[in-house]
Amino acid sequence: MKSSTPLILFLLTSLTTVTSFAPVSSAHDVVHRDVLSTSVADKTSALFMAGFGGGETSSKKGKNKKAGAKLPKLEAKAQWDRYAELKQCQKFTVGVRIKGDGDKNGDWMEVGRVRSENDEFTEVAVARQRALIAEHAKRLYPVQIPANAFLEWGYLPEEKSEWAVVDKSKGDEAPAGIEKKMGFEGISDKATGFYCFYHEGRIVEREDEGKGKRTSVV
């Protein structure tokens, strides 16, 4: 038994030495690593939420972009040219009025005329070109139409003498490219030169009978 005592002491000493080099994970170390990992994840999430998509999938962002898409802005000259090209189609008088509270609306003010392919899109022609109509209305009636006025658009149907109100949704819901099948011509405005014709040195209203030369919209 005495001869085995040194061996036992050596084995115990070796075991203690090996154990002293093993990493010890205290409760404090575990908690610290967990807090650090959570902090990094939170910061990454916060960056993503603060203007980089908010965690939306690409398909969802695509839907939102499509839903918020705006219709292309129409150019006055292009729509005037299209109006002239549709000379075989029926023309309808268009105008605006100031919408008041309840039934207290203003009087209708004539602004110009619209045409559409095969006379099929009269309401759409008014609604889709409403910005051009409103802009020209303010040129023609700068005193009657305040800058902050809320306008309604309408046209005179062929067989009726009363104005027909056109909701702007008619234009917003129209298929893409419909503006190429319609046109707008405003009443000649001598002060600005918009929609003016010249015949023998004088401004005339239109050239339906082949008289007059159209000027460019300025």
Short mmCIF file of C-alpha atoms in Angstrom, two decimals:
data_model
loop_
_atom_site.label_atom_id
_atom_site.label_comp_id
_atom_site.label_asym_id
_atom_site.label_seq_id
_atom_site.Cartn_x
_atom_site.Cartn_y
_atom_site.Cartn_z
CA MET A 1 0.00 0.00 0.00
CA LYS A 2 2.81 2.45 0.74
CA SER A 3 4.24 1.97 -2.78
CA SER A 4 0.93 2.96 -4.40
CA THR A 5 0.56 6.24 -2.50
CA PRO A 6 2.91 8.30 -4.74
CA LEU A 7 1.02 7.06 -7.84
CA ILE A 8 -2.31 8.13 -6.44
CA LEU A 9 -0.93 11.56 -5.52
CA PHE A 10 0.48 11.95 -9.08
CA LEU A 11 -2.84 11.09 -10.71
CA LEU A 12 -4.76 13.54 -8.49
CA THR A 13 -2.23 16.29 -9.24
CA SER A 14 -2.49 15.68 -13.03
CA LEU A 15 -6.30 15.77 -12.95
CA THR A 16 -6.29 19.08 -11.09
CA THR A 17 -3.83 20.59 -13.58
CA VAL A 18 -5.91 19.60 -16.66
CA THR A 19 -9.11 20.95 -15.10
CA SER A 20 -7.49 24.30 -14.35
CA PHE A 21 -6.97 24.92 -18.13
CA ALA A 22 -10.63 24.21 -19.12
CA PRO A 23 -12.71 27.39 -19.81
CA VAL A 24 -15.21 28.07 -17.08
CA SER A 25 -18.54 29.62 -18.12
CA SER A 26 -19.92 31.53 -15.24
CA ALA A 27 -23.55 32.72 -15.15
CA HIS A 28 -22.30 36.27 -15.73
CA ASP A 29 -20.48 35.24 -18.95
CA VAL A 30 -23.55 33.46 -20.33
CA VAL A 31 -25.82 36.41 -19.62
CA HIS A 32 -23.30 38.83 -21.17
CA ARG A 33 -23.14 36.86 -24.43
CA ASP A 34 -26.94 36.61 -24.61
CA VAL A 35 -27.34 40.38 -24.08
CA LEU A 36 -24.71 41.13 -26.72
CA SER A 37 -26.39 38.88 -29.30
CA THR A 38 -29.80 40.38 -28.59
CA SER A 39 -28.40 43.92 -28.81
CA VAL A 40 -26.83 43.29 -32.24
CA ALA A 41 -30.03 41.72 -33.55
CA ASP A 42 -32.14 44.62 -32.27
CA LYS A 43 -29.87 47.20 -33.90
CA THR A 44 -29.96 45.35 -37.22
CA SER A 45 -33.74 45.16 -37.05
CA ALA A 46 -33.98 48.85 -36.17
CA LEU A 47 -31.89 49.80 -39.21
CA PHE A 48 -34.07 47.70 -41.45
CA MET A 49 -37.26 49.24 -40.07
CA ALA A 50 -36.00 52.81 -40.29
CA GLY A 51 -36.36 53.23 -44.05
CA PHE A 52 -35.15 50.07 -45.70
CA GLY A 53 -38.43 48.35 -46.30
CA GLY A 54 -39.68 47.56 -42.82
CA GLY A 55 -39.39 43.84 -43.39
CA GLU A 56 -41.76 43.74 -46.39
CA THR A 57 -41.28 41.03 -48.94
CA SER A 58 -40.39 42.03 -52.47
CA SER A 59 -43.82 40.97 -53.72
CA LYS A 60 -45.59 43.16 -51.18
CA LYS A 61 -43.44 46.18 -51.99
CA GLY A 62 -44.17 45.61 -55.66
CA LYS A 63 -47.91 45.65 -55.00
CA ASN A 64 -47.69 48.87 -53.00
CA LYS A 65 -45.66 50.53 -55.76
CA LYS A 66 -48.18 49.43 -58.36
CA ALA A 67 -51.11 50.67 -56.27
CA GLY A 68 -49.51 54.08 -55.81
CA ALA A 69 -48.55 54.50 -59.44
CA LYS A 70 -49.64 57.80 -61.00
CA LEU A 71 -51.10 58.27 -64.44
CA PRO A 72 -48.76 59.94 -66.92
CA LYS A 73 -49.16 63.70 -67.22
CA LEU A 74 -50.78 64.83 -70.44
CA GLU A 75 -49.28 67.54 -72.62
CA ALA A 76 -51.58 70.26 -73.93
CA LYS A 77 -50.02 70.31 -77.41
CA ALA A 78 -50.22 66.53 -77.83
CA GLN A 79 -53.88 66.39 -76.83
CA TRP A 80 -54.68 69.35 -79.07
CA ASP A 81 -53.06 67.52 -82.01
CA ARG A 82 -55.10 64.42 -81.23
CA TYR A 83 -58.26 66.51 -81.12
CA ALA A 84 -57.48 67.77 -84.64
CA GLU A 85 -56.77 64.24 -85.87
CA LEU A 86 -60.24 63.13 -84.68
CA LYS A 87 -62.02 65.70 -86.87
CA GLN A 88 -64.49 63.08 -88.11
CA CYS A 89 -65.68 62.45 -84.54
CA GLN A 90 -68.33 64.32 -82.60
CA LYS A 91 -67.15 67.22 -80.46
CA PHE A 92 -68.64 67.86 -77.03
CA THR A 93 -68.51 71.13 -75.14
CA VAL A 94 -66.77 70.81 -71.76
CA GLY A 95 -66.66 73.14 -68.79
CA VAL A 96 -66.11 73.50 -65.07
CA ARG A 97 -67.96 74.93 -62.13
CA ILE A 98 -66.98 75.70 -58.57
CA LYS A 99 -68.40 73.14 -56.20
CA GLY A 100 -69.94 74.63 -53.08
CA ASP A 101 -71.47 73.24 -49.90
CA GLY A 102 -74.42 70.98 -50.51
CA ASP A 103 -76.27 72.05 -53.64
CA LYS A 104 -74.75 75.53 -53.69
CA ASN A 105 -72.64 75.10 -56.79
CA GLY A 106 -71.43 77.83 -59.09
CA ASP A 107 -72.50 78.37 -62.68
CA TRP A 108 -70.95 76.32 -65.43
CA MET A 109 -68.13 77.99 -67.36
CA GLU A 110 -67.39 76.77 -70.86
CA VAL A 111 -63.74 75.87 -71.38
CA GLY A 112 -63.46 74.01 -74.67
CA ARG A 113 -64.31 70.79 -76.48
CA VAL A 114 -63.32 67.13 -76.42
CA ARG A 115 -63.39 64.35 -78.98
CA SER A 116 -62.83 60.63 -78.63
CA GLU A 117 -62.36 57.73 -81.01
CA ASN A 118 -65.71 56.61 -82.45
CA ASP A 119 -67.39 58.91 -79.89
CA GLU A 120 -67.07 56.09 -77.35
CA PHE A 121 -65.09 57.72 -74.54
CA THR A 122 -66.67 61.14 -73.95
CA GLU A 123 -66.81 60.89 -70.15
CA VAL A 124 -63.35 59.36 -70.01
CA ALA A 125 -62.07 62.13 -72.28
CA VAL A 126 -63.34 64.75 -69.83
CA ALA A 127 -62.07 62.96 -66.72
CA ARG A 128 -58.69 61.91 -68.12
CA GLN A 129 -57.97 65.41 -69.49
CA ARG A 130 -59.41 67.22 -66.47
CA ALA A 131 -56.06 68.74 -65.51
CA LEU A 132 -55.72 70.38 -68.92
CA ILE A 133 -59.33 71.57 -68.73
CA ALA A 134 -58.85 73.01 -65.23
CA GLU A 135 -55.60 74.76 -66.17
CA HIS A 136 -57.20 76.39 -69.17
CA ALA A 137 -60.29 77.33 -67.16
CA LYS A 138 -58.07 79.32 -64.80
CA ARG A 139 -56.56 81.13 -67.79
CA LEU A 140 -59.97 82.04 -69.16
CA TYR A 141 -61.56 82.93 -65.82
CA PRO A 142 -58.76 84.15 -63.51
CA VAL A 143 -61.16 86.30 -61.46
CA GLN A 144 -64.04 83.86 -61.23
CA ILE A 145 -61.90 80.86 -60.24
CA PRO A 146 -59.80 81.34 -57.07
CA ALA A 147 -56.54 79.43 -56.75
CA ASN A 148 -57.97 77.16 -54.03
CA ALA A 149 -61.33 76.53 -55.73
CA PHE A 150 -62.72 72.99 -55.76
CA LEU A 151 -63.86 72.28 -59.31
CA GLU A 152 -66.31 69.93 -60.95
CA TRP A 153 -66.04 68.89 -64.59
CA GLY A 154 -68.88 68.37 -67.01
CA TYR A 155 -69.95 68.30 -70.65
CA LEU A 156 -73.03 69.00 -72.74
CA PRO A 157 -74.48 65.76 -74.15
CA GLU A 158 -75.49 65.85 -77.78
CA GLU A 159 -79.23 65.71 -77.22
CA LYS A 160 -79.50 67.51 -73.88
CA SER A 161 -79.16 71.11 -72.86
CA GLU A 162 -78.17 70.44 -69.23
CA TRP A 163 -74.60 69.83 -68.14
CA ALA A 164 -73.65 66.28 -67.21
CA VAL A 165 -71.23 66.03 -64.29
CA VAL A 166 -68.27 63.70 -64.81
CA ASP A 167 -66.60 62.01 -61.86
CA LYS A 168 -62.82 62.01 -62.04
CA SER A 169 -62.76 58.28 -61.29
CA LYS A 170 -63.82 57.75 -64.90
CA GLY A 171 -60.33 58.80 -65.91
CA ASP A 172 -58.40 57.13 -63.10
CA GLU A 173 -59.96 53.76 -63.87
CA ALA A 174 -59.46 54.02 -67.64
CA PRO A 175 -57.06 51.58 -69.35
CA ALA A 176 -53.49 52.65 -70.03
CA GLY A 177 -52.97 54.48 -73.31
CA ILE A 178 -56.57 55.68 -73.57
CA GLU A 179 -55.33 59.27 -73.85
CA LYS A 180 -54.18 58.49 -77.40
CA LYS A 181 -57.80 57.97 -78.40
CA MET A 182 -59.02 61.40 -77.34
CA GLY A 183 -58.18 65.07 -77.52
CA PHE A 184 -58.99 68.44 -76.02
CA GLU A 185 -59.15 71.89 -77.57
CA GLY A 186 -59.65 74.92 -75.37
CA ILE A 187 -61.35 78.16 -76.22
CA SER A 188 -58.82 80.49 -77.79
CA ASP A 189 -57.13 82.68 -75.19
CA LYS A 190 -55.72 85.77 -76.87
CA ALA A 191 -53.92 86.89 -73.72
CA THR A 192 -51.68 83.84 -73.60
CA GLY A 193 -51.90 82.49 -77.15
CA PHE A 194 -53.24 79.12 -76.04
CA TYR A 195 -55.40 77.32 -78.62
CA CYS A 196 -55.32 80.23 -81.05
CA PHE A 197 -55.78 80.20 -84.84
CA TYR A 198 -54.79 82.92 -87.25
CA HIS A 199 -56.60 83.77 -90.47
CA GLU A 200 -55.64 86.78 -92.55
CA GLY A 201 -53.76 88.27 -89.62
CA ARG A 202 -56.62 87.84 -87.15
CA ILE A 203 -57.19 85.29 -84.39
CA VAL A 204 -60.11 83.01 -85.23
CA GLU A 205 -61.76 80.35 -83.08
CA ARG A 206 -61.03 77.18 -85.04
CA GLU A 207 -60.16 75.75 -88.45
CA ASP A 208 -62.95 73.20 -88.89
CA GLU A 209 -63.77 74.72 -92.28
CA GLY A 210 -60.15 74.75 -93.35
CA LYS A 211 -59.55 78.36 -92.36
CA GLY A 212 -56.86 79.53 -90.05
CA LYS A 213 -53.50 78.23 -89.00
CA ARG A 214 -53.03 76.68 -85.62
CA THR A 215 -50.38 78.08 -83.31
CA SER A 216 -48.34 76.08 -80.84
CA VAL A 217 -49.48 76.04 -77.23
CA VAL A 218 -47.10 78.26 -75.27
#
